[in-house]
PDB file of C-alpha atoms in Angstrom:
ATOM      1  CA  UNK W   1     -29.492  16.656  14.799  1.00 80.00           C
ATOM      2  CA  UNK W   2     -28.167  14.875  11.708  1.00 96.00           C
ATOM      3  CA  UNK W   3     -30.570  12.681   9.778  1.00 98.00           C
ATOM      4  CA  UNK W   4     -29.192   9.879   7.610  1.00 99.00           C
ATOM      5  CA  UNK W   5     -31.467   8.800   4.757  1.00 98.00           C
ATOM      6  CA  UNK W   6     -32.639   5.174   4.810  1.00 98.00           C
ATOM      7  CA  UNK W   7     -30.743   4.089   1.671  1.00 98.00           C
ATOM      8  CA  UNK W   8     -27.495   5.562   2.986  1.00 99.00           C
ATOM      9  CA  UNK W   9     -28.059   4.198   6.478  1.00 99.00           C
ATOM     10  CA  UNK W  10     -28.654   0.714   5.096  1.00 99.00           C
ATOM     11  CA  UNK W  11     -25.558   0.874   2.872  1.00 99.00           C
ATOM     12  CA  UNK W  12     -23.321   2.018   5.716  1.00 99.00           C
ATOM     13  CA  UNK W  13     -24.633  -0.704   8.020  1.00 98.00           C
ATOM     14  CA  UNK W  14     -23.723  -3.317   5.413  1.00 98.00           C
ATOM     15  CA  UNK W  15     -20.284  -1.841   4.752  1.00 98.00           C
ATOM     16  CA  UNK W  16     -21.181  -0.822   1.211  1.00 99.00           C
ATOM     17  CA  UNK W  17     -19.434   2.072  -0.568  1.00 99.00           C
ATOM     18  CA  UNK W  18     -21.060   5.488  -0.172  1.00 99.00           C
ATOM     19  CA  UNK W  19     -20.120   8.833  -1.755  1.00 99.00           C
ATOM     20  CA  UNK W  20     -21.164  12.150  -0.233  1.00 99.00           C
ATOM     21  CA  UNK W  21     -22.192  14.957  -2.601  1.00 99.00           C
ATOM     22  CA  UNK W  22     -22.681  18.632  -1.780  1.00 97.00           C
ATOM     23  CA  UNK W  23     -25.902  20.456  -2.603  1.00 98.00           C
ATOM     24  CA  UNK W  24     -24.770  23.971  -3.483  1.00 95.00           C
ATOM     25  CA  UNK W  25     -24.799  22.779  -7.105  1.00 92.00           C
ATOM     26  CA  UNK W  26     -28.565  22.535  -6.623  1.00 94.00           C
ATOM     27  CA  UNK W  27     -29.098  25.776  -4.757  1.00 96.00           C
ATOM     28  CA  UNK W  28     -26.424  28.092  -6.157  1.00 93.00           C
ATOM     29  CA  UNK W  29     -24.567  26.349  -8.984  1.00 89.00           C
ATOM     30  CA  UNK W  30     -26.840  26.399 -12.031  1.00 88.00           C
ATOM     31  CA  UNK W  31     -30.088  28.016 -13.201  1.00 86.00           C
ATOM     32  CA  UNK W  32     -33.339  26.057 -13.022  1.00 92.00           C
ATOM     33  CA  UNK W  33     -34.051  23.386 -14.280  1.00 93.00           C
ATOM     34  CA  UNK W  34     -30.417  22.553 -15.107  1.00 94.00           C
ATOM     35  CA  UNK W  35     -29.575  22.413 -11.402  1.00 96.00           C
ATOM     36  CA  UNK W  36     -32.007  19.564 -10.712  1.00 97.00           C
ATOM     37  CA  UNK W  37     -30.855  17.647 -13.780  1.00 97.00           C
ATOM     38  CA  UNK W  38     -27.240  17.921 -12.607  1.00 98.00           C
ATOM     39  CA  UNK W  39     -28.048  16.807  -9.060  1.00 98.00           C
ATOM     40  CA  UNK W  40     -29.813  13.735 -10.372  1.00 98.00           C
ATOM     41  CA  UNK W  41     -27.073  13.032 -12.905  1.00 99.00           C
ATOM     42  CA  UNK W  42     -24.317  13.111 -10.275  1.00 99.00           C
ATOM     43  CA  UNK W  43     -26.234  10.630  -8.142  1.00 99.00           C
ATOM     44  CA  UNK W  44     -26.721   8.360 -11.151  1.00 99.00           C
ATOM     45  CA  UNK W  45     -23.005   8.507 -11.963  1.00 99.00           C
ATOM     46  CA  UNK W  46     -22.181   7.397  -8.420  1.00 99.00           C
ATOM     47  CA  UNK W  47     -24.659   4.516  -8.668  1.00 99.00           C
ATOM     48  CA  UNK W  48     -23.211   3.463 -12.020  1.00 99.00           C
ATOM     49  CA  UNK W  49     -19.808   3.305 -10.328  1.00 99.00           C
ATOM     50  CA  UNK W  50     -21.067   0.826  -7.755  1.00 99.00           C
ATOM     51  CA  UNK W  51     -21.587   3.181  -4.809  1.00 99.00           C
ATOM     52  CA  UNK W  52     -24.559   4.729  -3.019  1.00 99.00           C
ATOM     53  CA  UNK W  53     -24.912   8.527  -3.420  1.00 99.00           C
ATOM     54  CA  UNK W  54     -25.516  10.642  -0.328  1.00 99.00           C
ATOM     55  CA  UNK W  55     -26.369  14.211  -1.277  1.00 99.00           C
ATOM     56  CA  UNK W  56     -26.124  16.374   1.839  1.00 99.00           C
ATOM     57  CA  UNK W  57     -28.421  19.349   2.468  1.00 99.00           C
ATOM     58  CA  UNK W  58     -30.426  21.158   5.120  1.00 99.00           C
ATOM     59  CA  UNK W  59     -34.108  20.448   4.514  1.00 98.00           C
ATOM     60  CA  UNK W  60     -36.654  22.262   6.690  1.00 98.00           C
ATOM     61  CA  UNK W  61     -34.019  22.798   9.361  1.00 98.00           C
ATOM     62  CA  UNK W  62     -32.733  19.225   9.347  1.00 98.00           C
ATOM     63  CA  UNK W  63     -29.160  18.467   8.269  1.00 99.00           C
ATOM     64  CA  UNK W  64     -29.695  15.411   6.101  1.00 99.00           C
ATOM     65  CA  UNK W  65     -27.152  12.965   4.687  1.00 99.00           C
ATOM     66  CA  UNK W  66     -28.801  11.343   1.688  1.00 99.00           C
ATOM     67  CA  UNK W  67     -31.785  13.455   0.659  1.00 99.00           C
ATOM     68  CA  UNK W  68     -34.532  11.869  -1.430  1.00 98.00           C
ATOM     69  CA  UNK W  69     -35.681  13.071  -4.846  1.00 98.00           C
ATOM     70  CA  UNK W  70     -38.564  15.071  -3.376  1.00 98.00           C
ATOM     71  CA  UNK W  71     -36.138  17.042  -1.203  1.00 98.00           C
ATOM     72  CA  UNK W  72     -33.814  17.500  -4.167  1.00 98.00           C
ATOM     73  CA  UNK W  73     -36.666  19.004  -6.190  1.00 98.00           C
ATOM     74  CA  UNK W  74     -37.589  21.244  -3.265  1.00 97.00           C
ATOM     75  CA  UNK W  75     -34.047  22.606  -3.010  1.00 98.00           C
ATOM     76  CA  UNK W  76     -33.730  23.046  -6.770  1.00 97.00           C
ATOM     77  CA  UNK W  77     -36.994  24.969  -7.095  1.00 96.00           C
ATOM     78  CA  UNK W  78     -36.705  27.315  -4.107  1.00 92.00           C
ATOM     79  CA  UNK W  79     -34.390  30.150  -3.133  1.00 92.00           C
ATOM     80  CA  UNK W  80     -32.427  28.321  -0.458  1.00 96.00           C
ATOM     81  CA  UNK W  81     -29.646  29.566   1.784  1.00 96.00           C
ATOM     82  CA  UNK W  82     -26.043  28.398   1.705  1.00 96.00           C
ATOM     83  CA  UNK W  83     -24.917  26.602   4.865  1.00 98.00           C
ATOM     84  CA  UNK W  84     -21.278  26.692   5.880  1.00 96.00           C
ATOM     85  CA  UNK W  85     -20.003  25.780   9.335  1.00 96.00           C
ATOM     86  CA  UNK W  86     -20.160  29.349  10.591  1.00 95.00           C
ATOM     87  CA  UNK W  87     -23.919  29.694   9.959  1.00 97.00           C
ATOM     88  CA  UNK W  88     -25.068  26.055  10.084  1.00 98.00           C
ATOM     89  CA  UNK W  89     -26.579  26.300  13.569  1.00 98.00           C
ATOM     90  CA  UNK W  90     -28.521  29.424  12.586  1.00 98.00           C
ATOM     91  CA  UNK W  91     -29.869  27.786   9.416  1.00 98.00           C
ATOM     92  CA  UNK W  92     -30.957  24.665  11.305  1.00 98.00           C
ATOM     93  CA  UNK W  93     -32.487  26.652  14.177  1.00 98.00           C
ATOM     94  CA  UNK W  94     -34.546  28.752  11.764  1.00 98.00           C
ATOM     95  CA  UNK W  95     -35.980  25.683  10.020  1.00 98.00           C
ATOM     96  CA  UNK W  96     -34.637  26.826   6.665  1.00 97.00           C
ATOM     97  CA  UNK W  97     -33.610  24.969   3.518  1.00 98.00           C
ATOM     98  CA  UNK W  98     -29.960  25.265   2.498  1.00 98.00           C
ATOM     99  CA  UNK W  99     -27.364  23.877   0.173  1.00 98.00           C
ATOM    100  CA  UNK W 100     -24.237  22.703   1.954  1.00 98.00           C
ATOM    101  CA  UNK W 101     -20.731  23.920   1.191  1.00 97.00           C
ATOM    102  CA  UNK W 102     -17.669  21.681   1.075  1.00 98.00           C
ATOM    103  CA  UNK W 103     -17.048  22.354   4.782  1.00 98.00           C
ATOM    104  CA  UNK W 104     -20.559  21.453   5.923  1.00 98.00           C
ATOM    105  CA  UNK W 105     -20.785  18.435   3.635  1.00 99.00           C
ATOM    106  CA  UNK W 106     -17.495  17.118   5.027  1.00 99.00           C
ATOM    107  CA  UNK W 107     -18.712  17.697   8.583  1.00 98.00           C
ATOM    108  CA  UNK W 108     -21.940  15.776   7.988  1.00 99.00           C
ATOM    109  CA  UNK W 109     -20.330  13.002   5.944  1.00 99.00           C
ATOM    110  CA  UNK W 110     -17.698  12.300   8.589  1.00 98.00           C
ATOM    111  CA  UNK W 111     -20.284  12.048  11.332  1.00 98.00           C
ATOM    112  CA  UNK W 112     -22.373   9.669   9.267  1.00 99.00           C
ATOM    113  CA  UNK W 113     -19.328   7.449   8.683  1.00 98.00           C
ATOM    114  CA  UNK W 114     -18.849   8.208   4.969  1.00 99.00           C
ATOM    115  CA  UNK W 115     -15.265   7.934   3.721  1.00 99.00           C
ATOM    116  CA  UNK W 116     -15.458   9.636   0.312  1.00 99.00           C
ATOM    117  CA  UNK W 117     -16.779  12.989  -0.877  1.00 99.00           C
ATOM    118  CA  UNK W 118     -16.931  14.325  -4.448  1.00 99.00           C
ATOM    119  CA  UNK W 119     -17.033  18.023  -5.221  1.00 98.00           C
ATOM    120  CA  UNK W 120     -15.942  20.461  -7.915  1.00 97.00           C
ATOM    121  CA  UNK W 121     -13.414  22.976  -6.615  1.00 96.00           C
ATOM    122  CA  UNK W 122     -12.208  23.660  -3.100  1.00 97.00           C
ATOM    123  CA  UNK W 123     -12.563  26.905  -1.249  1.00 94.00           C
ATOM    124  CA  UNK W 124      -9.250  28.284  -0.044  1.00 95.00           C
ATOM    125  CA  UNK W 125      -7.169  31.426   0.330  1.00 95.00           C
ATOM    126  CA  UNK W 126      -8.368  34.421  -1.673  1.00 85.00           C
ATOM    127  CA  UNK W 127      -6.083  36.619  -3.728  1.00 83.00           C
ATOM    128  CA  UNK W 128      -4.893  39.876  -2.170  1.00 73.00           C
ATOM    129  CA  UNK W 129      -7.361  39.676   0.715  1.00 68.00           C
ATOM    130  CA  UNK W 130      -7.344  38.277   4.224  1.00 70.00           C
ATOM    131  CA  UNK W 131     -10.133  35.861   3.444  1.00 81.00           C
ATOM    132  CA  UNK W 132      -9.926  32.101   3.874  1.00 91.00           C
ATOM    133  CA  UNK W 133     -12.633  29.510   3.339  1.00 93.00           C
ATOM    134  CA  UNK W 134     -13.978  27.325   6.143  1.00 94.00           C
ATOM    135  CA  UNK W 135     -13.344  24.442   3.727  1.00 97.00           C
ATOM    136  CA  UNK W 136      -9.697  24.496   4.818  1.00 97.00           C
ATOM    137  CA  UNK W 137     -10.603  23.982   8.469  1.00 96.00           C
ATOM    138  CA  UNK W 138     -12.975  21.129   7.664  1.00 98.00           C
ATOM    139  CA  UNK W 139     -10.385  19.390   5.480  1.00 98.00           C
ATOM    140  CA  UNK W 140      -7.967  19.501   8.425  1.00 98.00           C
ATOM    141  CA  UNK W 141     -10.523  18.007  10.823  1.00 98.00           C
ATOM    142  CA  UNK W 142     -12.494  15.373   8.949  1.00 98.00           C
ATOM    143  CA  UNK W 143     -11.086  11.971   7.956  1.00 98.00           C
ATOM    144  CA  UNK W 144     -12.609  11.851   4.484  1.00 99.00           C
ATOM    145  CA  UNK W 145     -11.189  11.512   0.962  1.00 99.00           C
ATOM    146  CA  UNK W 146     -12.191  14.638  -0.962  1.00 99.00           C
ATOM    147  CA  UNK W 147     -12.113  14.184  -4.735  1.00 99.00           C
ATOM    148  CA  UNK W 148     -11.871  17.602  -6.373  1.00 99.00           C
ATOM    149  CA  UNK W 149     -10.365  19.527  -9.282  1.00 99.00           C
ATOM    150  CA  UNK W 150      -8.131  21.604  -7.033  1.00 98.00           C
ATOM    151  CA  UNK W 151      -8.884  25.037  -5.546  1.00 98.00           C
ATOM    152  CA  UNK W 152     -11.325  27.223  -7.457  1.00 95.00           C
ATOM    153  CA  UNK W 153      -9.506  29.165 -10.160  1.00 93.00           C
ATOM    154  CA  UNK W 154     -10.323  32.534  -8.597  1.00 90.00           C
ATOM    155  CA  UNK W 155      -8.277  31.676  -5.489  1.00 93.00           C
ATOM    156  CA  UNK W 156      -4.581  31.832  -4.658  1.00 95.00           C
ATOM    157  CA  UNK W 157      -3.680  28.206  -5.398  1.00 97.00           C
ATOM    158  CA  UNK W 158      -0.145  28.427  -3.981  1.00 97.00           C
ATOM    159  CA  UNK W 159      -1.323  29.934  -0.689  1.00 97.00           C
ATOM    160  CA  UNK W 160      -4.144  27.389  -0.498  1.00 98.00           C
ATOM    161  CA  UNK W 161      -1.741  24.474  -0.981  1.00 98.00           C
ATOM    162  CA  UNK W 162       0.576  25.941   1.660  1.00 98.00           C
ATOM    163  CA  UNK W 163      -2.309  26.315   4.100  1.00 97.00           C
ATOM    164  CA  UNK W 164      -3.342  22.692   3.550  1.00 98.00           C
ATOM    165  CA  UNK W 165       0.230  21.570   4.224  1.00 97.00           C
ATOM    166  CA  UNK W 166       0.442  23.695   7.374  1.00 97.00           C
ATOM    167  CA  UNK W 167      -2.826  22.160   8.594  1.00 97.00           C
ATOM    168  CA  UNK W 168      -1.525  18.632   8.027  1.00 96.00           C
ATOM    169  CA  UNK W 169      -3.879  17.827   5.161  1.00 98.00           C
ATOM    170  CA  UNK W 170      -2.529  15.193   2.768  1.00 98.00           C
ATOM    171  CA  UNK W 171      -2.763  16.273  -0.877  1.00 99.00           C
ATOM    172  CA  UNK W 172      -2.313  13.848  -3.768  1.00 99.00           C
ATOM    173  CA  UNK W 173      -2.529  14.262  -7.517  1.00 99.00           C
ATOM    174  CA  UNK W 174      -4.594  11.843  -9.580  1.00 99.00           C
ATOM    175  CA  UNK W 175      -2.158  10.529 -12.196  1.00 99.00           C
ATOM    176  CA  UNK W 176      -0.286  13.811 -11.948  1.00 98.00           C
ATOM    177  CA  UNK W 177       2.528  15.426  -9.966  1.00 98.00           C
ATOM    178  CA  UNK W 178       0.814  18.811 -10.150  1.00 98.00           C
ATOM    179  CA  UNK W 179      -2.120  20.382  -8.376  1.00 99.00           C
ATOM    180  CA  UNK W 180      -5.173  20.571 -10.620  1.00 98.00           C
ATOM    181  CA  UNK W 181      -6.256  24.076 -11.576  1.00 98.00           C
ATOM    182  CA  UNK W 182     -10.049  23.630 -11.451  1.00 98.00           C
ATOM    183  CA  UNK W 183     -11.005  25.237 -14.787  1.00 97.00           C
ATOM    184  CA  UNK W 184      -7.583  24.443 -16.250  1.00 97.00           C
ATOM    185  CA  UNK W 185      -6.098  20.948 -16.030  1.00 97.00           C
ATOM    186  CA  UNK W 186      -2.933  21.801 -14.109  1.00 95.00           C
ATOM    187  CA  UNK W 187      -1.182  24.472 -12.114  1.00 97.00           C
ATOM    188  CA  UNK W 188       2.613  24.575 -11.884  1.00 96.00           C
ATOM    189  CA  UNK W 189       2.408  23.586  -8.204  1.00 98.00           C
ATOM    190  CA  UNK W 190       3.855  20.197  -7.305  1.00 98.00           C
ATOM    191  CA  UNK W 191       1.865  18.024  -4.889  1.00 98.00           C
ATOM    192  CA  UNK W 192       3.558  15.708  -2.361  1.00 96.00           C
ATOM    193  CA  UNK W 193       2.039  12.459  -3.622  1.00 98.00           C
ATOM    194  CA  UNK W 194       0.903  10.969  -6.911  1.00 99.00           C
ATOM    195  CA  UNK W 195      -1.762   8.250  -7.094  1.00 99.00           C
ATOM    196  CA  UNK W 196      -2.176   6.253 -10.291  1.00 99.00           C
ATOM    197  CA  UNK W 197      -4.942   3.867  -9.222  1.00 98.00           C
ATOM    198  CA  UNK W 198      -7.793   3.747  -6.741  1.00 99.00           C
ATOM    199  CA  UNK W 199      -6.136   1.043  -4.642  1.00 99.00           C
ATOM    200  CA  UNK W 200      -3.336   3.509  -3.862  1.00 99.00           C
ATOM    201  CA  UNK W 201      -5.866   6.094  -2.736  1.00 99.00           C
ATOM    202  CA  UNK W 202      -7.696   3.563  -0.561  1.00 99.00           C
ATOM    203  CA  UNK W 203      -4.432   2.407   1.011  1.00 98.00           C
ATOM    204  CA  UNK W 204      -3.424   6.000   1.807  1.00 98.00           C
ATOM    205  CA  UNK W 205      -6.793   6.570   3.455  1.00 98.00           C
ATOM    206  CA  UNK W 206      -6.503   3.459   5.627  1.00 98.00           C
ATOM    207  CA  UNK W 207      -2.895   4.185   6.624  1.00 98.00           C
ATOM    208  CA  UNK W 208      -3.880   7.716   7.670  1.00 98.00           C
ATOM    209  CA  UNK W 209      -6.507   6.214   9.944  1.00 97.00           C
ATOM    210  CA  UNK W 210      -4.132   3.533  11.241  1.00 97.00           C
ATOM    211  CA  UNK W 211      -1.720   6.283  12.275  1.00 97.00           C
ATOM    212  CA  UNK W 212      -4.488   8.259  13.940  1.00 97.00           C
ATOM    213  CA  UNK W 213      -3.782  11.301  11.802  1.00 96.00           C
ATOM    214  CA  UNK W 214      -6.424  14.027  11.929  1.00 94.00           C
ATOM    215  CA  UNK W 215      -7.855  15.405   8.747  1.00 95.00           C
ATOM    216  CA  UNK W 216      -8.482  13.925   5.372  1.00 95.00           C
ATOM    217  CA  UNK W 217      -6.954  13.312   1.986  1.00 99.00           C
ATOM    218  CA  UNK W 218      -7.447  15.761  -0.868  1.00 99.00           C
ATOM    219  CA  UNK W 219      -7.251  14.032  -4.235  1.00 99.00           C
ATOM    220  CA  UNK W 220      -6.688  16.570  -6.995  1.00 99.00           C
ATOM    221  CA  UNK W 221      -8.054  15.301 -10.317  1.00 99.00           C
ATOM    222  CA  UNK W 222      -7.192  17.365 -13.425  1.00 98.00           C
ATOM    223  CA  UNK W 223     -10.067  17.899 -15.843  1.00 98.00           C
ATOM    224  CA  UNK W 224      -8.844  16.937 -19.346  1.00 96.00           C
ATOM    225  CA  UNK W 225     -11.334  19.284 -21.026  1.00 94.00           C
ATOM    226  CA  UNK W 226     -10.177  22.299 -19.026  1.00 96.00           C
ATOM    227  CA  UNK W 227      -9.241  25.642 -20.552  1.00 97.00           C
ATOM    228  CA  UNK W 228      -5.725  26.543 -21.623  1.00 96.00           C
ATOM    229  CA  UNK W 229      -3.919  28.284 -18.728  1.00 94.00           C
ATOM    230  CA  UNK W 230      -3.158  31.433 -20.747  1.00 94.00           C
ATOM    231  CA  UNK W 231      -6.776  31.782 -21.869  1.00 95.00           C
ATOM    232  CA  UNK W 232      -8.052  31.331 -18.321  1.00 95.00           C
ATOM    233  CA  UNK W 233      -5.524  33.828 -16.949  1.00 94.00           C
ATOM    234  CA  UNK W 234      -6.727  36.497 -19.397  1.00 95.00           C
ATOM    235  CA  UNK W 235     -10.362  35.849 -18.498  1.00 95.00           C
ATOM    236  CA  UNK W 236      -9.563  35.937 -14.801  1.00 93.00           C
ATOM    237  CA  UNK W 237      -7.616  39.203 -14.985  1.00 93.00           C
ATOM    238  CA  UNK W 238     -10.603  40.854 -16.661  1.00 93.00           C
ATOM    239  CA  UNK W 239     -13.037  39.395 -14.114  1.00 92.00           C
ATOM    240  CA  UNK W 240     -10.855  40.543 -11.199  1.00 88.00           C
ATOM    241  CA  UNK W 241     -10.726  44.049 -12.647  1.00 91.00           C
ATOM    242  CA  UNK W 242     -14.523  44.029 -12.952  1.00 90.00           C
ATOM    243  CA  UNK W 243     -14.874  42.963  -9.314  1.00 87.00           C
ATOM    244  CA  UNK W 244     -12.496  45.677  -8.137  1.00 85.00           C
ATOM    245  CA  UNK W 245     -14.345  48.343 -10.116  1.00 92.00           C
ATOM    246  CA  UNK W 246     -17.685  47.145  -8.757  1.00 90.00           C
ATOM    247  CA  UNK W 247     -16.352  47.110  -5.185  1.00 87.00           C
ATOM    248  CA  UNK W 248     -17.192  43.444  -4.649  1.00 87.00           C
ATOM    249  CA  UNK W 249     -15.763  42.155  -1.359  1.00 80.00           C
ATOM    250  CA  UNK W 250     -15.782  39.174   1.000  1.00 72.00           C
ATOM    251  CA  UNK W 251     -18.009  36.184   0.363  1.00 70.00           C
ATOM    252  CA  UNK W 252     -19.478  37.843  -2.747  1.00 79.00           C
ATOM    253  CA  UNK W 253     -16.167  37.750  -4.636  1.00 80.00           C
ATOM    254  CA  UNK W 254     -16.129  34.087  -5.681  1.00 78.00           C
ATOM    255  CA  UNK W 255     -19.689  33.919  -7.106  1.00 83.00           C
ATOM    256  CA  UNK W 256     -19.156  37.272  -8.843  1.00 87.00           C
ATOM    257  CA  UNK W 257     -15.929  36.104 -10.477  1.00 87.00           C
ATOM    258  CA  UNK W 258     -17.363  32.759 -11.544  1.00 84.00           C
ATOM    259  CA  UNK W 259     -20.355  34.538 -13.088  1.00 89.00           C
ATOM    260  CA  UNK W 260     -18.124  36.968 -14.981  1.00 92.00           C
ATOM    261  CA  UNK W 261     -15.883  34.120 -16.171  1.00 94.00           C
ATOM    262  CA  UNK W 262     -18.932  32.326 -17.563  1.00 92.00           C
ATOM    263  CA  UNK W 263     -20.087  35.467 -19.362  1.00 94.00           C
ATOM    264  CA  UNK W 264     -16.681  36.325 -20.814  1.00 94.00           C
ATOM    265  CA  UNK W 265     -16.015  32.746 -21.964  1.00 95.00           C
ATOM    266  CA  UNK W 266     -19.452  32.365 -23.601  1.00 96.00           C
ATOM    267  CA  UNK W 267     -20.282  29.534 -21.219  1.00 94.00           C
ATOM    268  CA  UNK W 268     -17.037  27.584 -21.672  1.00 96.00           C
ATOM    269  CA  UNK W 269     -16.230  27.709 -17.951  1.00 95.00           C
ATOM    270  CA  UNK W 270     -19.690  26.327 -17.107  1.00 95.00           C
ATOM    271  CA  UNK W 271     -19.123  23.425 -19.509  1.00 96.00           C
ATOM    272  CA  UNK W 272     -15.774  22.642 -17.870  1.00 97.00           C
ATOM    273  CA  UNK W 273     -17.351  22.848 -14.418  1.00 96.00           C
ATOM    274  CA  UNK W 274     -20.040  20.331 -15.385  1.00 97.00           C
ATOM    275  CA  UNK W 275     -17.503  17.933 -16.864  1.00 98.00           C
ATOM    276  CA  UNK W 276     -15.252  18.032 -13.821  1.00 98.00           C
ATOM    277  CA  UNK W 277     -18.174  17.485 -11.439  1.00 98.00           C
ATOM    278  CA  UNK W 278     -19.192  14.402 -13.394  1.00 98.00           C
ATOM    279  CA  UNK W 279     -15.634  13.092 -13.628  1.00 99.00           C
ATOM    280  CA  UNK W 280     -15.004  13.633  -9.925  1.00 99.00           C
ATOM    281  CA  UNK W 281     -18.219  11.809  -8.996  1.00 99.00           C
ATOM    282  CA  UNK W 282     -17.235   8.835 -11.154  1.00 99.00           C
ATOM    283  CA  UNK W 283     -13.743   8.650  -9.642  1.00 99.00           C
ATOM    284  CA  UNK W 284     -15.106   9.047  -6.113  1.00 99.00           C
ATOM    285  CA  UNK W 285     -17.382   6.046  -6.646  1.00 99.00           C
ATOM    286  CA  UNK W 286     -14.409   3.921  -7.740  1.00 99.00           C
ATOM    287  CA  UNK W 287     -12.441   5.013  -4.676  1.00 99.00           C
ATOM    288  CA  UNK W 288     -15.356   4.290  -2.339  1.00 99.00           C
ATOM    289  CA  UNK W 289     -15.602   0.776  -3.785  1.00 99.00           C
ATOM    290  CA  UNK W 290     -11.852   0.254  -3.257  1.00 99.00           C
ATOM    291  CA  UNK W 291     -12.010   1.526   0.335  1.00 99.00           C
ATOM    292  CA  UNK W 292     -14.955  -0.752   1.137  1.00 99.00           C
ATOM    293  CA  UNK W 293     -13.176  -3.723  -0.438  1.00 98.00           C
ATOM    294  CA  UNK W 294      -9.963  -3.087   1.502  1.00 98.00           C
ATOM    295  CA  UNK W 295     -11.900  -2.528   4.716  1.00 97.00           C
ATOM    296  CA  UNK W 296     -13.660  -5.874   4.342  1.00 96.00           C
ATOM    297  CA  UNK W 297     -10.344  -7.633   3.640  1.00 95.00           C
ATOM    298  CA  UNK W 298      -8.668  -5.963   6.622  1.00 94.00           C
ATOM    299  CA  UNK W 299     -11.548  -6.907   8.912  1.00 92.00           C
ATOM    300  CA  UNK W 300     -11.389 -10.531   7.762  1.00 93.00           C
ATOM    301  CA  UNK W 301      -7.624 -10.739   8.288  1.00 88.00           C
ATOM    302  CA  UNK W 302      -7.338  -8.781  11.551  1.00 72.00           C
ATOM    303  CA  UNK W 303      -5.666 -10.658  14.392  1.00 58.00           C
ATOM    304  CA  UNK W 304      -7.480 -10.897  17.760  1.00 56.00           C
ATOM    305  CA  UNK W 305      -5.240  -8.183  19.256  1.00 59.00           C
ATOM    306  CA  UNK W 306      -5.795  -5.674  16.467  1.00 59.00           C
ATOM    307  CA  UNK W 307      -8.691  -3.314  15.930  1.00 53.00           C
ATOM    308  CA  UNK W 308      -9.689  -2.632  12.301  1.00 55.00           C
ATOM    309  CA  UNK W 309     -10.398   0.956  11.281  1.00 56.00           C
TER     310      UNK W 309
END
């Protein structure tokens, strides 16, 4: 039920580095034609970093790891659904097109054998509501390095970090002791591990697998061009008040808040989002290269009684 594109399939067979990319940036992230330009740009950034991009999406009812440019155009130009784990079977069964969330992209990437995934912000625990993203469940299940800018700014970052810890998900900061704040560089939340180079990240990934630990590694990369925390807090308070007045609930809250943040900041939040997506893709490519290099070295030096992972 999962189709792996020929370029990705060939790269994986040869042990080459591959980076998974989600497709909601195409279907729900930006207006046309900016969405298509971004999708192509993220793939090009991954290639420039020495890895093979694998954008994941549902195309005509087929969950595909590594869509081609024709499929990317199709998704960018149509009104596609959004496929998370809870509705993935329904989307596939109906033969629909859909962008994939973090959770679904992780699910597909892990089954294809991809070790690294680049995204923008994580879904997590919502503020003042019993609403948690399926991203948290996928992060606890799939052995993949997820390069992100922390939980989306509209979420409860402290509760999200606590939930990740409870679920056994390793969280590391990229050259920082603090969890990244998505639209702002840092939160005041301290993460358990700091990684200062890609070899550290690759080693953590391999040791997790050696130990047989479930779940993946979240690498929180702060975006240097992010907004000042006080400025973002003021924007967010106003956006939350708007949502409450409008009676926005459930899955509609996050897109509503992000839209209001963009409007109130005169597009500054969109600019930050684009920069962090590009930066995360570039870092993910470097990590994928390091993981592939370490894997090849480990395979070459494995004793007859050991099994490389």
